[in-house]
Amino acid sequence: MRAVVVTQPGGPEVLSLAERPDPVAGEHELRIRVAAAGLNGADLSQRRGFYPAPAGAPDWPGLEVSGTVDAVGPGVDGWSVGDRVCALLPGGGYAELVTVDAGLALPVPESVDLVEAAGLPEVAATVWSNVFRLGRLVAGETLLVHGGSSGIGSMAIQLGRAFGADVIATAGSADKAAFCRELGAHAAVDYRSQDFVEAALAFTDGRGVDVVLDIVGGSYIARDLEALAVGGRILSIAVREREPASVDMGLLMRKRASIHGTTLRARPLAERTAVIAGVRAAVWPLLAEGRVRPVIDSVFPLEDAAAAHRRMESSAHRGKILLRVG
């Protein structure tokens, strides 16, 4: 099979097509003939040499795919060859074939385009496990989403709105802020010209927000805390600012607030399958009803993976970037 491999740590130019052996479906696994793979920030970090694949995973990037079931391993129930599927992976999605534990796979509703479905598993799992499970967001609360026009941000806006929360999003331009409002955000802030803390406090009449989904880290954490309501929760899921965060512990205690740092890829298999089960139960009905949808920026051929990475690094995208494989 063909796969996009990282020849050495570096820029997008180090991505190269190569032949790799076809994987074989093992115990409790599906083999998927890939239609498309989704790009994620972790792929860029892995390409640069900062985020190696976990033990046992292929050493090329790709944390989510869509496609059709190509083979069913021993001990798997509920799946058949030919089923439309998308899946969360520990790695290896930039390829024509992947194997994955059946517990990390999700059926693709007939109403959803099979290629576009590649943009769903990682964002749905990330938002559900952080905002709703760890962050305990409920109807009537306020959610602040940083990077609202990103893949994760676009899903967080949609799910927050679907579950009855008020949603504020930040974005890097007036056009992207407008895009966030089109997705359902009640308010959107161009962080280059507006202060998101002031905007969040104004939107909530000074009360503050209940949950923050932060993909920046660094100096944003202290500002998140300023924007937070008493009892609020900050979920830090990525770090774009390399400087360490500095937190006023007195303010943290006075607000009886909490800061959680999480990743998804490195969790034990049992935890990841539990997240996917939660997504299937809580998010997938909304997808089937059309209340939540994949938000796709662009689709590149597998052989143009370097161009796809450049698109993502430009920060010009809105929603998910995909690699078409099949």
GROMACS .gro file of C-alpha atoms in nm:
model
  326
    1MET     CA    1   0.000   0.000   0.000
    2ARG     CA    2   0.098   0.366  -0.034
    3ALA     CA    3   0.159   0.578   0.276
    4VAL     CA    4   0.287   0.929   0.342
    5VAL     CA    5   0.596   0.896   0.560
    6VAL     CA    6   0.822   1.146   0.735
    7THR     CA    7   1.170   1.106   0.588
    8GLN     CA    8   1.330   1.320   0.862
    9PRO     CA    9   1.207   1.587   1.105
   10GLY     CA   10   1.142   1.915   0.930
   11GLY     CA   11   0.902   2.118   0.720
   12PRO     CA   12   0.627   1.992   0.489
   13GLU     CA   13   0.886   1.899   0.225
   14VAL     CA   14   0.994   1.597   0.436
   15LEU     CA   15   0.661   1.422   0.366
   16SER     CA   16   0.700   1.160   0.096
   17LEU     CA   17   0.493   0.881  -0.059
   18ALA     CA   18   0.634   0.536   0.008
   19GLU     CA   19   0.530   0.174  -0.017
   20ARG     CA   20   0.456  -0.004   0.309
   21PRO     CA   21   0.330  -0.359   0.376
   22ASP     CA   22  -0.047  -0.402   0.391
   23PRO     CA   23  -0.155  -0.430   0.757
   24VAL     CA   24  -0.344  -0.738   0.873
   25ALA     CA   25  -0.649  -0.716   1.099
   26GLY     CA   26  -0.569  -0.877   1.433
   27GLU     CA   27  -0.783  -0.977   1.728
   28HIS     CA   28  -1.069  -0.728   1.782
   29GLU     CA   29  -0.953  -0.518   1.486
   30LEU     CA   30  -1.098  -0.387   1.163
   31ARG     CA   31  -0.901  -0.317   0.849
   32ILE     CA   32  -1.025  -0.006   0.670
   33ARG     CA   33  -0.971   0.082   0.306
   34VAL     CA   34  -0.921   0.453   0.351
   35ALA     CA   35  -1.128   0.709   0.160
   36ALA     CA   36  -0.978   1.010   0.337
   37ALA     CA   37  -0.764   1.107   0.635
   38GLY     CA   38  -0.803   1.415   0.853
   39LEU     CA   39  -0.519   1.654   0.937
   40ASN     CA   40  -0.456   1.754   1.297
   41GLY     CA   41  -0.209   1.974   1.479
   42ALA     CA   42  -0.048   1.661   1.621
   43ASP     CA   43   0.047   1.557   1.266
   44LEU     CA   44   0.246   1.877   1.223
   45SER     CA   45   0.418   1.823   1.557
   46GLN     CA   46   0.503   1.464   1.463
   47ARG     CA   47   0.646   1.578   1.129
   48ARG     CA   48   0.868   1.828   1.311
   49GLY     CA   49   0.997   1.551   1.540
   50PHE     CA   50   0.821   1.666   1.860
   51TYR     CA   51   0.540   1.410   1.891
   52PRO     CA   52   0.645   1.054   1.804
   53ALA     CA   53   0.386   0.785   1.748
   54PRO     CA   54   0.306   0.572   2.054
   55ALA     CA   55   0.447   0.220   2.079
   56GLY     CA   56   0.280  -0.021   1.841
   57ALA     CA   57   0.140   0.246   1.606
   58PRO     CA   58   0.272   0.308   1.253
   59ASP     CA   59   0.543   0.575   1.248
   60TRP     CA   60   0.369   0.792   0.984
   61PRO     CA   61   0.103   1.053   1.069
   62GLY     CA   62  -0.275   1.037   1.068
   63LEU     CA   63  -0.510   1.025   1.369
   64GLU     CA   64  -0.843   0.978   1.191
   65VAL     CA   65  -0.977   0.826   0.872
   66SER     CA   66  -1.295   0.736   0.692
   67GLY     CA   67  -1.354   0.456   0.447
   68THR     CA   68  -1.503   0.109   0.419
   69VAL     CA   69  -1.438  -0.202   0.623
   70ASP     CA   70  -1.200  -0.419   0.421
   71ALA     CA   71  -1.150  -0.707   0.667
   72VAL     CA   72  -1.285  -0.809   1.007
   73GLY     CA   73  -1.049  -0.964   1.259
   74PRO     CA   74  -1.128  -1.242   1.506
   75GLY     CA   75  -1.353  -1.150   1.796
   76VAL     CA   76  -1.522  -0.855   1.624
   77ASP     CA   77  -1.901  -0.829   1.633
   78GLY     CA   78  -2.130  -0.574   1.470
   79TRP     CA   79  -1.915  -0.495   1.166
   80SER     CA   80  -1.911  -0.643   0.815
   81VAL     CA   81  -1.694  -0.601   0.508
   82GLY     CA   82  -1.821  -0.304   0.308
   83ASP     CA   83  -1.958  -0.105   0.604
   84ARG     CA   84  -1.904   0.272   0.589
   85VAL     CA   85  -1.682   0.367   0.882
   86CYS     CA   86  -1.470   0.638   1.036
   87ALA     CA   87  -1.219   0.579   1.313
   88LEU     CA   88  -0.990   0.736   1.570
   89LEU     CA   89  -0.630   0.615   1.534
   90PRO     CA   90  -0.307   0.633   1.735
   91GLY     CA   91  -0.131   0.698   1.403
   92GLY     CA   92  -0.092   0.575   1.046
   93GLY     CA   93  -0.393   0.737   0.883
   94TYR     CA   94  -0.202   0.880   0.586
   95ALA     CA   95  -0.223   0.550   0.401
   96GLU     CA   96  -0.445   0.340   0.177
   97LEU     CA   97  -0.513   0.082   0.449
   98VAL     CA   98  -0.525   0.101   0.829
   99THR     CA   99  -0.610  -0.138   1.110
  100VAL     CA  100  -0.783  -0.022   1.424
  101ASP     CA  101  -0.944  -0.166   1.734
  102ALA     CA  102  -1.314  -0.204   1.657
  103GLY     CA  103  -1.396  -0.004   1.968
  104LEU     CA  104  -1.244   0.306   1.805
  105ALA     CA  105  -1.464   0.285   1.494
  106LEU     CA  106  -1.791   0.467   1.427
  107PRO     CA  107  -2.052   0.404   1.155
  108VAL     CA  108  -2.088   0.681   0.898
  109PRO     CA  109  -2.456   0.780   0.858
  110GLU     CA  110  -2.589   0.767   0.502
  111SER     CA  111  -2.654   1.141   0.520
  112VAL     CA  112  -2.282   1.215   0.566
  113ASP     CA  113  -2.036   1.217   0.275
  114LEU     CA  114  -1.780   0.942   0.324
  115VAL     CA  115  -1.478   1.164   0.250
  116GLU     CA  116  -1.602   1.443   0.478
  117ALA     CA  117  -1.654   1.190   0.758
  118ALA     CA  118  -1.273   1.175   0.795
  119GLY     CA  119  -1.299   1.512   0.969
  120LEU     CA  120  -1.521   1.383   1.249
  121PRO     CA  121  -1.355   1.130   1.485
  122GLU     CA  122  -1.077   1.339   1.638
  123VAL     CA  123  -1.278   1.658   1.683
  124ALA     CA  124  -1.588   1.483   1.812
  125ALA     CA  125  -1.387   1.274   2.059
  126THR     CA  126  -1.180   1.572   2.175
  127VAL     CA  127  -1.476   1.803   2.230
  128TRP     CA  128  -1.701   1.542   2.389
  129SER     CA  129  -1.437   1.410   2.630
  130ASN     CA  130  -1.314   1.753   2.735
  131VAL     CA  131  -1.602   1.999   2.721
  132PHE     CA  132  -1.884   1.768   2.826
  133ARG     CA  133  -1.724   1.489   3.030
  134LEU     CA  134  -1.429   1.657   3.205
  135GLY     CA  135  -1.563   2.013   3.176
  136ARG     CA  136  -1.920   1.912   3.267
  137LEU     CA  137  -2.078   2.179   3.047
  138VAL     CA  138  -2.458   2.180   3.078
  139ALA     CA  139  -2.745   2.373   2.925
  140GLY     CA  140  -2.762   2.734   3.037
  141GLU     CA  141  -2.387   2.767   3.096
  142THR     CA  142  -2.144   2.965   2.881
  143LEU     CA  143  -1.862   2.809   2.679
  144LEU     CA  144  -1.561   3.005   2.552
  145VAL     CA  145  -1.395   2.837   2.253
  146HIS     CA  146  -1.054   2.953   2.135
  147GLY     CA  147  -0.978   2.898   1.768
  148GLY     CA  148  -1.346   2.879   1.682
  149SER     CA  149  -1.284   2.847   1.308
  150SER     CA  150  -1.054   2.544   1.349
  151GLY     CA  151  -1.171   2.185   1.319
  152ILE     CA  152  -1.200   2.143   1.694
  153GLY     CA  153  -1.346   2.491   1.737
  154SER     CA  154  -1.613   2.437   1.472
  155MET     CA  155  -1.726   2.116   1.644
  156ALA     CA  156  -1.720   2.277   1.990
  157ILE     CA  157  -1.942   2.562   1.869
  158GLN     CA  158  -2.193   2.322   1.715
  159LEU     CA  159  -2.207   2.086   2.013
  160GLY     CA  160  -2.219   2.364   2.269
  161ARG     CA  161  -2.516   2.516   2.087
  162ALA     CA  162  -2.684   2.175   2.038
  163PHE     CA  163  -2.665   2.099   2.411
  164GLY     CA  164  -2.812   2.434   2.512
  165ALA     CA  165  -2.506   2.636   2.613
  166ASP     CA  166  -2.425   2.995   2.518
  167VAL     CA  167  -2.111   2.994   2.304
  168ILE     CA  168  -1.842   3.262   2.262
  169ALA     CA  169  -1.565   3.198   2.011
  170THR     CA  170  -1.234   3.366   1.937
  171ALA     CA  171  -1.080   3.380   1.591
  172GLY     CA  172  -0.795   3.552   1.412
  173SER     CA  173  -0.988   3.785   1.180
  174ALA     CA  174  -1.322   3.954   1.139
  175ASP     CA  175  -1.409   3.710   0.859
  176LYS     CA  176  -1.331   3.410   1.078
  177ALA     CA  177  -1.533   3.560   1.363
  178ALA     CA  178  -1.827   3.595   1.124
  179PHE     CA  179  -1.775   3.231   1.023
  180CYS     CA  180  -1.801   3.130   1.389
  181ARG     CA  181  -2.130   3.314   1.421
  182GLU     CA  182  -2.258   3.135   1.110
  183LEU     CA  183  -2.177   2.804   1.281
  184GLY     CA  184  -2.391   2.904   1.580
  185ALA     CA  185  -2.169   3.103   1.815
  186HIS     CA  186  -2.372   3.360   2.005
  187ALA     CA  187  -2.073   3.594   2.004
  188ALA     CA  188  -1.735   3.591   1.830
  189VAL     CA  189  -1.421   3.791   1.901
  190ASP     CA  190  -1.144   3.887   1.660
  191TYR     CA  191  -0.858   3.845   1.908
  192ARG     CA  192  -0.626   4.058   1.695
  193SER     CA  193  -0.839   4.369   1.751
  194GLN     CA  194  -1.051   4.285   2.059
  195ASP     CA  195  -0.976   4.166   2.412
  196PHE     CA  196  -1.152   3.834   2.463
  197VAL     CA  197  -1.160   3.875   2.841
  198GLU     CA  198  -1.346   4.204   2.813
  199ALA     CA  199  -1.580   4.056   2.551
  200ALA     CA  200  -1.654   3.747   2.761
  201LEU     CA  201  -1.728   3.951   3.073
  202ALA     CA  202  -1.948   4.189   2.874
  203PHE     CA  203  -2.142   3.901   2.716
  204THR     CA  204  -2.206   3.744   3.059
  205ASP     CA  205  -2.285   4.075   3.236
  206GLY     CA  206  -1.966   4.041   3.441
  207ARG     CA  207  -2.032   3.686   3.562
  208GLY     CA  208  -1.773   3.515   3.345
  209VAL     CA  209  -1.778   3.195   3.144
  210ASP     CA  210  -1.824   2.847   3.287
  211VAL     CA  211  -1.597   2.646   3.057
  212VAL     CA  212  -1.299   2.744   2.839
  213LEU     CA  213  -1.164   2.517   2.565
  214ASP     CA  214  -0.806   2.639   2.519
  215ILE     CA  215  -0.579   2.537   2.229
  216VAL     CA  216  -0.313   2.803   2.286
  217GLY     CA  217  -0.171   2.764   2.638
  218GLY     CA  218   0.101   3.002   2.758
  219SER     CA  219  -0.026   3.350   2.837
  220TYR     CA  220  -0.382   3.253   2.747
  221ILE     CA  221  -0.426   3.046   3.063
  222ALA     CA  222  -0.401   3.346   3.294
  223ARG     CA  223  -0.643   3.541   3.075
  224ASP     CA  224  -0.880   3.243   3.064
  225LEU     CA  225  -0.886   3.255   3.443
  226GLU     CA  226  -0.975   3.625   3.435
  227ALA     CA  227  -1.268   3.546   3.206
  228LEU     CA  228  -1.386   3.255   3.420
  229ALA     CA  229  -1.692   3.250   3.644
  230VAL     CA  230  -1.681   3.118   3.999
  231GLY     CA  231  -1.663   2.739   3.974
  232GLY     CA  232  -1.543   2.757   3.614
  233ARG     CA  233  -1.331   2.500   3.434
  234ILE     CA  234  -1.043   2.549   3.188
  235LEU     CA  235  -0.961   2.263   2.950
  236SER     CA  236  -0.612   2.297   2.800
  237ILE     CA  237  -0.578   2.058   2.505
  238ALA     CA  238  -0.291   2.202   2.298
  239VAL     CA  239   0.006   2.434   2.334
  240ARG     CA  240   0.086   2.688   2.064
  241GLU     CA  241   0.267   2.932   2.293
  242ARG     CA  242   0.583   2.762   2.414
  243GLU     CA  243   0.629   2.992   2.713
  244PRO     CA  244   0.513   2.833   3.042
  245ALA     CA  245   0.175   2.946   3.172
  246SER     CA  246   0.172   3.169   3.480
  247VAL     CA  247  -0.135   3.141   3.703
  248ASP     CA  248  -0.249   3.360   3.992
  249MET     CA  249  -0.319   3.086   4.244
  250GLY     CA  250  -0.503   3.326   4.471
  251LEU     CA  251  -0.748   3.409   4.191
  252LEU     CA  252  -0.780   3.039   4.107
  253MET     CA  253  -0.877   2.965   4.466
  254ARG     CA  254  -1.111   3.262   4.500
  255LYS     CA  255  -1.295   3.149   4.190
  256ARG     CA  256  -1.292   2.787   4.307
  257ALA     CA  257  -1.184   2.710   3.953
  258SER     CA  258  -0.999   2.421   3.795
  259ILE     CA  259  -0.751   2.382   3.510
  260HIS     CA  260  -0.726   2.047   3.334
  261GLY     CA  261  -0.458   1.951   3.085
  262THR     CA  262  -0.539   1.654   2.862
  263THR     CA  263  -0.434   1.464   2.553
  264LEU     CA  264  -0.624   1.193   2.369
  265ARG     CA  265  -0.372   0.998   2.161
  266ALA     CA  266  -0.164   0.868   2.452
  267ARG     CA  267  -0.453   0.744   2.665
  268PRO     CA  268  -0.487   0.370   2.727
  269LEU     CA  269  -0.703   0.187   2.473
  270ALA     CA  270  -0.982   0.131   2.727
  271GLU     CA  271  -1.011   0.507   2.786
  272ARG     CA  272  -1.016   0.587   2.415
  273THR     CA  273  -1.282   0.325   2.342
  274ALA     CA  274  -1.492   0.464   2.629
  275VAL     CA  275  -1.467   0.811   2.471
  276ILE     CA  276  -1.577   0.675   2.133
  277ALA     CA  277  -1.869   0.494   2.296
  278GLY     CA  278  -1.973   0.823   2.451
  279VAL     CA  279  -1.946   1.000   2.115
  280ARG     CA  280  -2.160   0.733   1.950
  281ALA     CA  281  -2.427   0.763   2.218
  282ALA     CA  282  -2.436   1.142   2.259
  283VAL     CA  283  -2.302   1.303   1.941
  284TRP     CA  284  -2.385   1.060   1.660
  285PRO     CA  285  -2.765   1.106   1.689
  286LEU     CA  286  -2.710   1.481   1.635
  287LEU     CA  287  -2.497   1.401   1.328
  288ALA     CA  288  -2.763   1.171   1.185
  289GLU     CA  289  -3.027   1.442   1.240
  290GLY     CA  290  -2.815   1.705   1.066
  291ARG     CA  291  -2.782   1.920   1.378
  292VAL     CA  292  -2.404   1.870   1.374
  293ARG     CA  293  -2.196   1.840   1.058
  294PRO     CA  294  -1.833   1.807   0.953
  295VAL     CA  295  -1.691   2.146   0.859
  296ILE     CA  296  -1.444   2.097   0.575
  297ASP     CA  297  -1.201   2.362   0.456
  298SER     CA  298  -1.028   2.176   0.174
  299VAL     CA  299  -0.942   1.832   0.038
  300PHE     CA  300  -0.598   1.748  -0.103
  301PRO     CA  301  -0.486   1.429  -0.283
  302LEU     CA  302  -0.272   1.197  -0.073
  303GLU     CA  303   0.033   1.280  -0.284
  304ASP     CA  304  -0.011   1.649  -0.198
  305ALA     CA  305   0.021   1.598   0.178
  306ALA     CA  306   0.294   1.862   0.193
  307ALA     CA  307   0.059   2.122   0.041
  308ALA     CA  308  -0.209   2.022   0.293
  309HIS     CA  309   0.037   2.077   0.578
  310ARG     CA  310   0.131   2.417   0.437
  311ARG     CA  311  -0.237   2.509   0.427
  312MET     CA  312  -0.275   2.415   0.791
  313GLU     CA  313   0.037   2.601   0.897
  314SER     CA  314  -0.086   2.915   0.721
  315SER     CA  315  -0.382   2.932   0.966
  316ALA     CA  316  -0.596   3.046   0.672
  317HIS     CA  317  -0.820   2.739   0.692
  318ARG     CA  318  -1.172   2.722   0.832
  319GLY     CA  319  -1.265   2.378   0.956
  320LYS     CA  320  -1.089   2.054   0.871
  321ILE     CA  321  -0.830   1.984   0.602
  322LEU     CA  322  -0.848   1.636   0.453
  323LEU     CA  323  -0.634   1.407   0.240
  324ARG     CA  324  -0.833   1.212  -0.018
  325VAL     CA  325  -0.690   0.861  -0.037
  326GLY     CA  326  -0.937   0.630  -0.208
   0.00000   0.00000   0.00000
